[in-house]
Coordinates of C-alpha atoms in Angstrom, one line a residue:
Chain A
X16 CA 135.6 10.4 315.0
X17 CA 132.5 8.7 313.3
X18 CA 130.1 10.9 315.2
X19 CA 131.8 13.7 314.0
X20 CA 131.7 12.5 310.3
X21 CA 128.3 11.8 310.3
X22 CA 127.2 15.0 311.9
X23 CA 126.1 17.7 309.4
X24 CA 127.2 20.9 308.2
X25 CA 124.7 23.2 306.4
X26 CA 122.7 20.1 305.5
X27 CA 125.3 17.6 304.4
X28 CA 127.6 15.2 306.4
X29 CA 131.1 16.1 307.0
X30 CA 132.3 13.0 305.5
X31 CA 130.8 14.2 302.4
X32 CA 132.5 17.3 302.5
X33 CA 135.8 15.7 303.3
X34 CA 135.4 13.3 300.4
X35 CA 134.9 16.1 297.9
X36 CA 137.9 18.0 299.0
X37 CA 139.9 14.6 298.6
X38 CA 138.3 14.4 295.0
X39 CA 139.4 17.8 294.0
X40 CA 142.9 17.2 295.3
X41 CA 143.0 14.0 293.7
X42 CA 141.9 15.4 290.1
X43 CA 144.2 18.7 290.4
X44 CA 147.0 16.5 291.8
X45 CA 147.2 13.8 289.3
X46 CA 145.9 16.2 286.3
X47 CA 148.9 18.4 286.9
X48 CA 151.5 15.6 287.3
X49 CA 150.2 14.0 283.9
X50 CA 149.3 17.2 282.4
X51 CA 152.7 18.8 283.1
X52 CA 154.4 15.6 281.4
X53 CA 152.7 16.1 278.2
X54 CA 152.6 19.9 278.5
X55 CA 156.3 19.9 278.9
X56 CA 156.8 17.7 275.6
X57 CA 154.8 19.8 273.7
X58 CA 156.2 23.2 275.0
X59 CA 159.8 21.7 274.3
X60 CA 158.7 20.8 270.8
X61 CA 157.3 24.4 270.3
X62 CA 160.5 26.0 271.6
X63 CA 163.2 23.8 269.7
X64 CA 161.5 23.7 266.4
X65 CA 160.3 27.3 266.2
X66 CA 161.9 29.6 263.6
X67 CA 165.5 30.3 264.5
X68 CA 165.2 27.3 267.3
X69 CA 167.7 24.7 268.2
X70 CA 166.5 22.2 265.7
X71 CA 166.1 23.2 262.0
X72 CA 164.9 21.8 258.9
X73 CA 161.7 20.7 257.1
X74 CA 160.8 18.0 259.8
X75 CA 161.1 20.5 262.4
X76 CA 159.0 23.0 260.5
X77 CA 156.2 20.4 260.1
X78 CA 156.3 19.2 263.6
X79 CA 156.0 22.7 265.0
X80 CA 153.1 23.3 262.8
X81 CA 151.3 20.4 263.7
X82 CA 151.9 20.8 267.6
X83 CA 151.0 24.6 267.3
X84 CA 147.7 23.9 265.5
X85 CA 146.8 20.9 267.9
X86 CA 147.3 23.3 271.0
X87 CA 145.2 26.0 269.6
X88 CA 142.4 23.6 268.7
X89 CA 142.3 22.1 272.0
X90 CA 142.6 25.5 273.7
X91 CA 139.6 26.7 271.6
X92 CA 137.1 24.1 273.0
X93 CA 135.6 24.9 276.3
X94 CA 136.2 22.1 279.1
X95 CA 132.6 21.1 279.4
X96 CA 132.3 20.5 275.6
X97 CA 135.6 18.8 275.6
X98 CA 134.3 16.9 278.6
X99 CA 131.4 15.3 276.7
X100 CA 132.7 14.9 273.2
X101 CA 135.6 12.8 274.3
X102 CA 133.6 10.4 276.3
X103 CA 134.3 7.8 273.8
X104 CA 138.0 8.2 274.1
X105 CA 137.7 8.2 278.0
X106 CA 136.0 4.9 277.7
X107 CA 138.7 3.5 275.7
X108 CA 141.2 4.4 277.8
X109 CA 139.7 4.1 281.4
X110 CA 137.0 1.6 280.8
X111 CA 134.2 3.9 282.2
X112 CA 133.2 7.5 281.7
X113 CA 132.2 7.9 285.4
X114 CA 134.2 9.0 288.5
X115 CA 137.4 11.1 289.4
X116 CA 139.6 8.9 287.6
X117 CA 137.7 8.8 284.3
X118 CA 137.6 12.9 284.8
X119 CA 141.3 12.7 284.6
X120 CA 141.4 12.1 280.9
X121 CA 139.4 15.2 279.7
X122 CA 141.3 17.2 282.5
X123 CA 144.8 16.1 281.1
X124 CA 143.7 16.8 277.7
X125 CA 142.4 20.1 278.2
X126 CA 145.0 21.3 280.6
X127 CA 148.2 19.8 278.7
X128 CA 148.0 22.4 275.8
X129 CA 147.3 25.2 278.1
X130 CA 150.3 24.3 280.1
X131 CA 152.3 23.9 277.0
X132 CA 151.7 27.6 276.1
X133 CA 152.6 28.8 279.5
X134 CA 155.7 26.7 279.6
X135 CA 156.6 27.8 276.0
X136 CA 156.6 31.4 277.4
X137 CA 159.0 30.2 280.2
X138 CA 161.3 28.5 278.1
X139 CA 161.5 31.4 275.6
X140 CA 162.8 33.6 278.6
X141 CA 166.0 31.6 278.3
X142 CA 168.4 34.1 276.4
X143 CA 169.6 33.0 272.8
X144 CA 172.9 33.7 274.0
X145 CA 173.0 30.9 276.6
X146 CA 171.7 28.5 273.6
X147 CA 174.5 29.7 271.5
X148 CA 177.2 29.4 274.3
X149 CA 175.8 25.8 274.8
X150 CA 176.1 25.0 271.1
X151 CA 179.4 26.5 270.8
X152 CA 180.6 24.0 273.8
X153 CA 179.3 21.3 271.7
X154 CA 176.3 20.5 273.5
X155 CA 173.6 18.3 271.6
X156 CA 169.9 18.9 271.8
X157 CA 169.1 16.6 274.9
X158 CA 172.3 18.5 276.8
X159 CA 171.0 21.8 275.7
X160 CA 167.6 21.1 277.4
X161 CA 168.9 19.3 280.4
X162 CA 171.9 21.6 281.4
X163 CA 170.7 24.8 280.1
X164 CA 167.1 25.5 278.8
X165 CA 165.4 23.9 281.8
X166 CA 167.6 25.0 284.8
X167 CA 167.7 28.6 283.6
X168 CA 163.9 28.8 283.3
X169 CA 162.8 26.4 286.2
X170 CA 161.7 29.3 288.4
X171 CA 159.6 30.8 285.8
X172 CA 158.1 27.3 284.8
X173 CA 157.0 26.6 288.5
X174 CA 155.1 29.8 288.4
X175 CA 153.6 28.9 285.1
X176 CA 152.5 25.4 286.7
X177 CA 151.0 27.2 289.5
X178 CA 148.9 29.4 287.1
X179 CA 147.9 25.9 285.4
X180 CA 147.0 24.1 288.7
X181 CA 144.6 27.0 289.4
X182 CA 142.9 26.7 285.9
X183 CA 142.7 23.0 286.5
X184 CA 141.0 23.5 289.9
X185 CA 138.4 25.6 287.9
X186 CA 137.9 22.9 285.2
X187 CA 137.7 20.1 288.0
X188 CA 134.4 22.0 289.2
X189 CA 132.9 20.6 286.1
X190 CA 134.0 17.1 286.4
X191 CA 130.7 16.6 288.2
X192 CA 128.9 16.1 285.0
X193 CA 130.6 12.7 284.6
X194 CA 130.5 11.9 288.5
X195 CA 134.0 13.1 289.2
X196 CA 132.8 14.7 292.2
X197 CA 135.0 17.4 293.8
X198 CA 134.2 20.5 295.9
X199 CA 132.9 22.5 292.7
X200 CA 130.5 19.7 292.1
X201 CA 129.3 19.8 295.6
X202 CA 128.7 23.5 294.9
X203 CA 126.6 22.9 292.0
X204 CA 124.5 19.9 293.1
X205 CA 124.1 20.6 296.7
X206 CA 124.4 24.3 297.1
X207 CA 122.9 25.7 293.9
X208 CA 120.4 23.2 292.7
X209 CA 119.1 22.7 296.2
X210 CA 119.2 26.3 296.9
X211 CA 121.5 25.7 300.1
X212 CA 123.2 29.0 300.1
X213 CA 125.2 28.7 303.4
X214 CA 126.6 25.5 301.8
X215 CA 127.4 27.3 298.5
X216 CA 129.4 29.9 300.3
X217 CA 131.1 27.5 302.4
X218 CA 132.3 25.6 299.3
X219 CA 133.3 28.8 297.6
X220 CA 135.5 29.9 300.6
X221 CA 137.2 26.3 300.4
X222 CA 138.0 27.0 296.7
X223 CA 139.4 30.1 297.6
X224 CA 141.6 28.6 300.2
X225 CA 142.5 26.1 297.7
X226 CA 143.9 28.8 295.3
X227 CA 145.6 30.7 298.0
X228 CA 147.6 27.7 298.9
X229 CA 148.5 26.6 295.7
X230 CA 149.5 30.1 294.8
X231 CA 151.4 30.6 298.0
X232 CA 153.2 27.1 297.4
X233 CA 154.1 27.8 293.8
X234 CA 155.3 31.4 294.6
X235 CA 157.5 30.2 297.6
X236 CA 159.3 27.3 295.3
X237 CA 159.8 29.8 292.3
X238 CA 161.3 32.2 294.6
X239 CA 163.5 29.6 296.1
X240 CA 164.6 28.4 292.7
X241 CA 165.3 32.0 291.6
X242 CA 167.2 32.9 294.7
X243 CA 170.7 33.6 293.2
X244 CA 169.5 35.3 290.2
Chain B
X3 CA 195.1 26.9 261.8
X4 CA 191.9 28.7 260.6
X5 CA 191.5 29.1 256.7
X6 CA 188.5 30.8 255.4
X7 CA 188.3 31.1 251.8
X8 CA 185.8 33.0 249.5
X9 CA 183.3 33.0 252.4
X10 CA 179.8 34.5 251.2
X11 CA 176.6 34.8 253.2
X12 CA 173.4 36.4 252.6
X13 CA 170.6 36.6 255.1
X14 CA 167.3 36.6 253.4
X15 CA 164.3 38.2 255.0
X16 CA 160.9 38.5 253.5
X17 CA 161.8 41.7 251.9
X18 CA 165.5 42.4 252.6
X19 CA 168.6 41.0 251.9
X20 CA 171.6 41.5 254.1
X21 CA 175.0 40.6 252.5
X22 CA 176.7 39.7 255.8
X23 CA 179.8 38.4 254.0
X24 CA 181.0 38.9 250.5
X25 CA 183.8 36.8 249.2
X26 CA 185.9 36.9 252.4
X27 CA 189.2 35.2 253.0
X28 CA 191.3 35.2 256.1
X29 CA 194.1 33.0 257.3
X30 CA 195.0 32.7 260.9
X31 CA 198.1 31.1 261.7
X32 CA 198.9 28.8 264.6
X33 CA 199.9 30.6 268.0
X34 CA 198.9 34.3 266.8
X35 CA 196.2 36.6 268.2
X36 CA 194.4 37.7 264.9
X37 CA 191.9 40.7 265.3
X38 CA 189.0 41.5 263.0
X39 CA 187.8 45.2 263.6
X40 CA 184.7 46.8 261.9
X41 CA 181.7 48.9 262.9
X42 CA 178.8 47.1 263.7
X43 CA 177.0 45.4 260.8
X44 CA 180.2 45.0 259.0
X45 CA 179.7 41.2 259.0
X46 CA 182.4 40.3 262.0
X47 CA 180.1 38.4 264.1
X48 CA 179.0 36.0 261.2
X49 CA 182.6 35.6 260.1
X50 CA 183.8 34.4 263.6
X51 CA 180.9 32.1 263.8
X52 CA 181.9 30.1 260.6
X53 CA 184.9 29.1 262.6
X54 CA 182.8 26.9 265.0
X55 CA 180.1 26.3 262.5
X56 CA 177.4 28.4 264.3
X57 CA 176.9 29.9 260.9
X58 CA 177.6 28.0 257.6
X59 CA 178.6 29.9 254.3
X60 CA 176.6 30.1 251.5
X61 CA 179.6 29.6 249.5
X62 CA 183.4 29.4 250.1
X63 CA 185.2 26.8 252.7
X64 CA 186.2 27.1 256.2
X65 CA 189.1 24.9 257.3
X66 CA 190.3 24.2 260.9
X67 CA 193.5 22.5 261.8
X68 CA 193.3 21.2 258.3
X69 CA 189.9 19.9 258.6
X70 CA 187.1 21.0 256.1
X71 CA 184.0 21.8 258.2
X72 CA 181.4 21.4 255.1
X73 CA 180.2 18.0 256.0
X74 CA 180.6 18.0 259.8
X75 CA 177.2 17.2 261.8
X76 CA 176.4 15.5 264.9
X77 CA 179.2 14.1 267.0
X78 CA 182.2 14.9 264.8
X79 CA 180.7 18.7 265.0
X80 CA 180.7 18.3 268.8
X81 CA 184.3 17.3 268.9
X82 CA 185.4 20.1 266.8
X83 CA 183.6 22.6 269.1
X84 CA 185.2 21.2 272.0
X85 CA 188.5 22.0 270.5
X86 CA 187.4 25.8 270.1
X87 CA 186.4 28.0 273.1
X88 CA 184.3 30.9 272.5
X89 CA 183.9 34.0 274.8
X90 CA 181.1 36.4 274.5
X91 CA 180.0 40.0 274.9
X92 CA 177.2 39.2 277.2
X93 CA 179.2 36.4 278.9
X94 CA 176.2 34.1 278.3
X95 CA 176.8 32.5 281.8
X96 CA 174.1 30.6 284.0
X97 CA 173.3 33.4 286.1
X98 CA 171.6 31.5 289.1
X99 CA 174.5 29.0 289.2
X100 CA 177.8 29.2 290.8
X101 CA 181.4 30.0 289.2
X102 CA 182.1 26.4 289.8
X103 CA 179.4 25.0 288.1
X104 CA 179.7 27.3 285.1
X105 CA 183.2 26.4 284.6
X106 CA 182.5 22.8 285.0
X107 CA 179.5 22.6 282.4
X108 CA 181.8 21.8 279.3
X109 CA 183.4 19.1 281.1
X110 CA 180.1 17.6 282.2
X111 CA 179.0 17.5 278.8
X112 CA 182.1 15.5 277.9
X113 CA 181.1 12.9 280.6
X114 CA 184.5 13.5 282.6
X115 CA 184.6 11.9 286.0
X116 CA 183.8 14.3 289.2
X117 CA 187.5 14.0 290.3
X118 CA 188.6 15.0 286.8
X119 CA 186.4 18.0 286.5
X120 CA 187.3 19.2 290.1
X121 CA 190.8 19.2 289.1
X122 CA 190.6 21.1 285.9
X123 CA 188.1 23.6 287.0
X124 CA 190.4 24.4 290.0
X125 CA 193.3 24.9 287.5
X126 CA 191.5 27.2 285.2
X127 CA 190.2 29.0 288.1
X128 CA 193.5 29.7 289.3
X129 CA 194.7 30.9 285.9
X130 CA 192.0 33.6 285.5
X131 CA 192.5 34.4 289.2
X132 CA 189.3 33.7 290.5
X133 CA 189.9 30.8 292.9
X134 CA 188.2 32.8 295.6
X135 CA 184.8 33.0 293.8
X136 CA 184.5 29.4 293.1
X137 CA 181.5 29.2 295.2
X138 CA 179.9 32.2 294.5
X139 CA 176.9 32.9 292.5
X140 CA 177.4 34.5 288.9
X141 CA 174.8 37.2 289.8
X142 CA 177.0 38.4 292.5
X143 CA 180.0 39.2 290.2
X144 CA 181.2 42.2 288.5
X145 CA 181.4 42.4 284.7
X146 CA 185.1 41.8 284.6
X147 CA 184.6 38.9 287.0
X148 CA 181.9 37.5 284.7
X149 CA 184.2 37.6 281.6
X150 CA 187.0 35.9 283.8
X151 CA 184.4 33.0 284.5
X152 CA 183.5 33.0 280.7
X153 CA 187.2 32.7 279.6
X154 CA 187.8 30.0 282.5
X155 CA 184.6 28.1 280.8
X156 CA 186.2 28.5 277.4
X157 CA 189.5 27.3 278.7
X158 CA 188.1 24.3 280.6
X159 CA 188.3 21.7 277.8
X160 CA 192.0 22.7 276.6
X161 CA 190.8 24.1 273.3
X162 CA 193.5 24.9 270.7
X163 CA 191.6 27.8 269.7
X164 CA 189.7 30.7 271.3
X165 CA 187.1 32.8 269.6
X166 CA 186.3 36.2 271.3
X167 CA 183.1 38.1 270.2
X168 CA 183.5 41.4 271.3
X169 CA 184.8 40.0 274.6
X170 CA 185.7 43.5 276.3
X171 CA 182.8 45.8 274.8
X172 CA 180.6 45.6 277.8
X173 CA 183.3 46.5 280.0
X174 CA 184.8 49.7 281.4
X175 CA 188.4 51.0 280.2
X176 CA 190.3 49.7 283.1
X177 CA 188.6 46.1 283.3
X178 CA 189.1 45.8 279.5
X179 CA 192.8 46.3 279.9
X180 CA 192.7 43.5 282.7
X181 CA 190.8 41.2 280.4
X182 CA 193.2 41.8 277.4
X183 CA 196.1 41.0 279.6
X184 CA 194.6 37.6 280.7
X185 CA 194.1 36.9 277.1
X186 CA 197.6 37.8 276.1
X187 CA 198.5 35.2 278.8
X188 CA 196.1 32.6 277.3
X189 CA 197.8 33.2 274.2
X190 CA 201.6 33.0 275.4
X191 CA 201.3 30.7 278.5
X192 CA 198.9 28.0 277.0
X193 CA 199.7 28.6 273.4
X194 CA 196.1 29.1 272.1
X195 CA 195.6 30.7 268.7
X196 CA 193.1 33.6 269.5
X197 CA 190.7 34.9 266.9
X198 CA 188.6 37.8 268.1
X199 CA 186.2 40.5 266.7
X200 CA 185.9 43.9 267.9
X201 CA 184.9 47.5 267.2
X202 CA 187.7 48.9 269.7
X203 CA 190.9 49.6 268.0
X204 CA 192.4 49.8 271.5
X205 CA 192.0 45.9 271.8
X206 CA 193.8 45.4 268.5
X207 CA 196.5 47.8 269.5
X208 CA 197.2 46.1 272.8
X209 CA 197.2 42.3 272.1
X210 CA 196.8 41.7 268.4
X211 CA 199.5 40.5 266.1
X212 CA 197.4 40.5 262.8
X213 CA 194.4 42.5 261.8
X214 CA 192.0 42.8 259.3
X215 CA 189.5 45.6 258.8
X216 CA 185.8 44.7 257.8
X217 CA 183.4 47.1 256.1
X218 CA 180.2 45.9 254.5
X219 CA 180.9 42.5 254.5
X220 CA 184.3 42.6 253.0
X221 CA 187.9 42.6 254.4
X222 CA 189.1 46.0 252.9
X223 CA 192.5 45.7 254.7
X224 CA 194.8 43.3 256.4
X225 CA 198.1 43.1 257.7
X226 CA 200.4 43.2 260.8
X227 CA 199.3 45.5 263.4
X228 CA 202.5 47.8 262.9
X229 CA 201.6 48.0 259.1
X230 CA 198.1 48.7 259.4
X231 CA 198.4 51.3 262.0
X232 CA 201.4 52.8 260.4
X233 CA 200.2 53.1 256.9
X234 CA 196.5 52.9 256.9
X235 CA 195.1 52.7 253.3
X236 CA 191.5 52.6 253.5
X237 CA 189.4 55.5 254.9
X238 CA 187.7 53.2 257.5
X239 CA 190.9 52.3 258.6
X240 CA 192.1 55.7 259.0
X241 CA 188.9 56.4 261.0
X242 CA 189.7 53.4 263.1
X243 CA 193.3 54.0 263.6
X244 CA 192.4 57.7 264.7
X245 CA 190.4 56.4 267.6
X246 CA 193.6 55.3 269.4
X247 CA 196.2 57.4 267.5
X248 CA 195.5 61.0 267.7
X249 CA 196.9 62.6 264.7
X250 CA 194.9 65.8 264.8
X251 CA 196.1 68.9 265.6
X252 CA 194.7 70.6 268.9
X253 CA 192.0 72.8 268.4
X254 CA 193.8 75.6 270.0
X255 CA 196.8 75.5 267.7
X256 CA 194.5 76.5 264.7
X257 CA 194.6 80.1 265.4
X258 CA 198.3 80.0 265.8
X259 CA 199.0 78.4 262.7
X260 CA 196.6 80.9 260.7
X261 CA 198.4 83.8 262.4
X262 CA 201.7 82.6 261.0
X263 CA 202.5 84.9 258.0
X264 CA 205.7 83.4 256.9
X265 CA 205.8 80.5 254.4
X266 CA 205.2 77.2 256.0
X267 CA 203.9 73.7 255.4
X268 CA 202.4 71.0 257.7
X269 CA 204.0 67.6 257.7
X270 CA 203.1 64.5 259.5
X271 CA 206.0 62.2 260.7
X272 CA 205.6 58.6 261.6
X273 CA 208.3 56.5 263.3
X274 CA 207.5 52.9 263.5
X275 CA 209.6 50.4 265.6
X276 CA 213.4 51.0 265.1
X277 CA 213.1 51.6 261.5
X278 CA 214.7 55.2 262.1
X279 CA 218.1 55.4 263.8
X280 CA 218.8 58.8 263.9
X281 CA 217.3 61.9 265.6
X282 CA 215.2 63.5 262.9
X283 CA 213.4 66.0 264.5
X284 CA 216.6 67.3 266.3
X285 CA 218.5 67.5 263.1
X286 CA 215.6 69.3 261.5
X287 CA 216.0 72.0 264.3
X288 CA 219.6 72.4 263.2
X289 CA 219.0 73.2 259.8
X290 CA 219.7 76.7 258.6
X291 CA 216.7 78.7 257.7
X292 CA 214.3 76.5 259.1
X293 CA 211.9 76.8 262.2
X294 CA 210.2 73.7 263.5
X295 CA 207.0 73.8 265.3
X296 CA 205.8 70.6 266.8
X297 CA 202.1 71.1 267.1
X298 CA 200.7 67.4 267.6
X299 CA 202.7 64.2 269.1
X300 CA 201.5 60.9 270.0
X301 CA 203.6 57.8 270.9
X302 CA 201.9 54.4 271.4
X303 CA 203.2 50.9 272.0
X304 CA 201.9 48.0 270.1
X305 CA 203.2 44.3 269.6
X306 CA 206.3 45.3 272.0
X307 CA 207.1 48.2 269.4
X308 CA 206.7 51.8 269.5
X309 CA 205.0 54.2 267.0
X310 CA 205.2 57.8 267.2
X311 CA 203.4 60.2 265.3
X312 CA 204.5 64.0 264.9
X313 CA 202.8 67.0 263.4
X314 CA 205.1 69.6 262.3
X315 CA 204.9 73.1 261.1
X316 CA 208.1 73.7 259.0
X317 CA 208.7 77.5 258.5
X318 CA 211.1 78.5 256.0
X319 CA 211.4 79.4 252.1
X320 CA 210.4 76.6 249.5
X321 CA 213.8 75.3 248.8
X322 CA 214.6 75.0 252.6
X323 CA 211.5 73.0 253.1
X324 CA 212.1 71.0 250.2
X325 CA 215.6 69.9 251.2
X326 CA 214.0 69.2 254.8
X327 CA 211.4 67.0 253.4
X328 CA 214.2 64.9 251.3
X329 CA 216.2 64.6 254.5
X330 CA 213.0 63.2 256.1
X331 CA 212.1 60.8 253.4
X332 CA 215.8 59.8 253.4
X333 CA 215.8 59.0 257.2
X334 CA 213.1 56.2 256.8
X335 CA 210.5 58.2 258.7
X336 CA 207.1 58.1 256.9
X337 CA 206.0 61.7 255.8
X338 CA 202.8 63.0 254.9
X339 CA 202.1 66.3 253.8
X340 CA 198.9 67.8 255.8
X341 CA 196.5 70.5 254.5
X342 CA 194.0 72.3 256.9
X343 CA 190.4 72.7 255.6
X344 CA 189.7 76.0 257.5
X345 CA 186.0 75.8 256.7
X346 CA 185.7 72.6 259.1
X347 CA 188.6 73.1 260.7
X348 CA 190.0 69.7 260.0
X349 CA 193.2 68.3 258.7
X350 CA 193.2 66.4 255.5
X351 CA 196.0 64.9 253.1
X352 CA 194.5 66.3 250.2
X353 CA 194.5 70.3 249.6
X354 CA 191.1 71.7 250.1
X355 CA 190.1 74.2 247.4
X356 CA 192.6 77.1 248.2
X357 CA 196.2 75.8 249.1
X358 CA 197.2 76.9 252.9
X359 CA 200.8 77.8 252.2
X360 CA 201.5 81.0 254.0

């Protein structure tokens, strides 16, 4: 096994390649998990407090405006720039600005507003009639989310998250700038900078496989969830 | 049971103002089926939503079971809404879930125990005759079946009031009839008060006890179904009644009437319930010097009572016809003299320009 790991492929060790894949999966996996948590909260705020939403009133209007602007602002900053500008924040949270874990901070910050917009679209697919029926039954806001809004739009939300995961994979390629590693970093530092074209092609193929895999899994899960619609 | 007093509601857009309700008052009694009929945009939807506070009036008050709704929020509002079931035109069911789950939802919201839920869902599914579909997905059902699920869901929490928002408007005539029969059973067997809105006069005719007619945010006419169908006052009401009770002369008769060169009058006769105890038309036929042509007839049933409309062409001299008219009026039948507008070939109650006495 060690022999294999130490053997080389296109000028790098197999172990180096596998580590990079692992780092990519680590960043996309955790980034998606934590990003979905925050993204869903933002999306629910946007959907519930919007005009004609379930929650009305002055506080709701203000909350909507704040979240809406926040999402737009973060979404307008390219990831590479976000990555370097929030380094102090990253240090504050993680204690370091280097490595895959440190890269998670900008990744989550970047992806959650993106997911928020995608999930907002999904949640809006729930027909207003269903929400009205829920209200007529005496459901409170929490129950509306849990028993109506979420179950009705789950299939669509999974597709949104699939798109988000692929966006995250793209962003993680730039994590190399802060020593985050990953397949994208490998492509840039070993493939591009050292003009190792075969390695570059190999890594691109790996990225393509990743994307295909994510899309396939997301599609299959979404289909299962929508089976009886 | 439900008392709405002087309700006013205006929806304000940036440039537009829609007066959905203008000083509307209605009173629905316990145990009755009360229908509100009107064309779309008349304000019916807003009115029915005042009852479970999906809409709030700008002015006026709403009272349900003696409780004023003005100040209800949070838990007390939820409690009120659980006493009021609601059925929708578009069903508003969770399409991807089973029939069982859909009916169980209101009970789940109340944190009932699984055993209780199971028992109640089984009961209401049996009532709406869908026991065999309990594990089917809503997306596999027909429109009529979906509405049965909607009704079962509304009944799950044993409400006192059922609100029906155009419950049959998305269904074909046969299915409409079966759903209306079901609603009648809900009213009679469970003693649930029903408030429904519709644009189909047939719905009012088949199941309602009392009816209000709405136009441009106002209730323009109100009464028992027999009263409103028998003697509609407003134009809009007459138009609605005409959709189920045909009081027009069949097209082919116009030429026959026109060809008549003796002196005649057209009369519409209405017999409501058992208000008339003698064979009026038969007696008319026996009158000397009078010839009777029946040129239109319609018999309909409502509230377990009958209403018949006849259009007669009375042929004879002025005196004979005058006597016949007095006889009809004395018998208790409702008489209305009709005129034909020959330009548009329609019947009116007012002479159109030139009289059409032969």
